[in-house]
CSV table of C-alpha atoms in Angstrom, one decimal:
chain,number,residue,atom,x,y,z
A,754,ILE,CA,-48.0,-32.4,12.9
A,755,ARG,CA,-45.9,-31.2,10.4
A,756,ALA,CA,-48.4,-31.1,7.9
A,757,GLY,CA,-51.0,-29.1,10.1
A,758,LEU,CA,-48.4,-26.4,10.9
A,759,HIS,CA,-47.6,-26.0,7.4
A,760,GLY,CA,-51.3,-25.3,6.8
A,761,LEU,CA,-51.0,-22.7,9.7
A,762,VAL,CA,-47.8,-20.9,9.1
A,763,ASN,CA,-48.9,-20.6,5.6
A,764,GLU,CA,-52.4,-19.8,6.5
A,765,LEU,CA,-54.2,-22.1,4.0
A,766,PRO,CA,-58.5,-22.6,3.3
A,767,LEU,CA,-59.4,-25.2,5.5
A,768,PRO,CA,-61.3,-28.0,2.7
A,769,GLU,CA,-65.3,-27.2,2.3
A,770,GLU,CA,-67.0,-29.3,5.3
A,771,ARG,CA,-68.3,-32.6,3.7
A,772,PRO,CA,-70.6,-33.5,5.9
A,773,VAL,CA,-71.0,-37.5,4.4
A,774,ASN,CA,-70.8,-40.8,6.0
A,775,LEU,CA,-68.2,-42.1,3.8
A,776,TYR,CA,-69.3,-45.7,5.0
A,777,LYS,CA,-72.8,-45.5,3.0
A,778,ALA,CA,-71.9,-43.1,0.3
A,779,ASP,CA,-72.8,-43.6,-3.0
A,780,THR,CA,-69.5,-44.2,-5.1
A,781,SER,CA,-70.9,-41.1,-6.9
A,782,VAL,CA,-69.6,-39.0,-3.5
A,783,LEU,CA,-66.5,-41.6,-2.7
A,784,ASP,CA,-65.1,-40.3,-6.3
A,785,THR,CA,-65.6,-36.6,-5.6
A,786,PHE,CA,-63.1,-36.6,-3.0
A,787,LYS,CA,-59.3,-37.1,-3.0
A,788,LYS,CA,-57.6,-40.6,-2.6
A,789,LEU,CA,-54.8,-41.6,-1.2
A,790,PRO,CA,-52.1,-43.5,-3.2
A,791,LYS,CA,-53.3,-47.4,-3.8
A,792,THR,CA,-49.9,-49.1,-4.2
A,793,LEU,CA,-46.4,-48.8,-2.0
A,794,GLY,CA,-45.0,-47.5,-5.4
A,795,GLU,CA,-47.7,-45.5,-6.3
A,796,ALA,CA,-46.2,-43.9,-2.1
A,797,LYS,CA,-44.2,-43.6,-2.9
A,798,LYS,CA,-43.6,-41.9,-6.2
A,799,THR,CA,-45.3,-39.3,-4.2
A,800,ALA,CA,-44.0,-38.7,-1.9
A,801,ALA,CA,-40.8,-38.3,-4.3
A,802,GLU,CA,-42.5,-36.3,-6.3
A,803,SER,CA,-43.9,-33.7,-2.9
A,804,GLU,CA,-42.4,-30.5,-2.3
A,805,PHE,CA,-43.6,-30.4,1.3
A,806,ILE,CA,-42.0,-33.7,1.9
A,807,ALA,CA,-39.0,-32.6,0.7
A,808,SER,CA,-39.0,-29.2,3.0
A,809,CYS,CA,-39.7,-31.8,5.5
A,810,VAL,CA,-37.4,-35.0,5.1
A,811,PRO,CA,-33.8,-34.9,4.6
A,812,GLU,CA,-32.6,-36.2,1.0
A,813,PRO,CA,-30.8,-38.8,2.1
A,814,ILE,CA,-34.5,-40.6,4.3
A,815,ARG,CA,-36.0,-39.7,1.0
A,816,LYS,CA,-34.3,-41.7,-1.2
A,817,GLY,CA,-33.5,-45.0,1.0
A,818,TYR,CA,-37.4,-44.4,0.8
A,819,CYS,CA,-38.5,-43.6,-2.1
A,820,GLY,CA,-35.7,-44.6,-4.3
């Protein structure tokens, strides 16, 4: 919810519509999308470096989850 509100408050543009069936799409199409982290370690690193996460989650909690 906070990410959505952040976008609205800051008037961030919506991404371009992509009318693609992701279950049937070729790898070449799938490679054009941003990917979520594949491992917990990558997710922790991404969260630790995120200004958005830093603005939403208190530092003691971030340190507990992200190291």
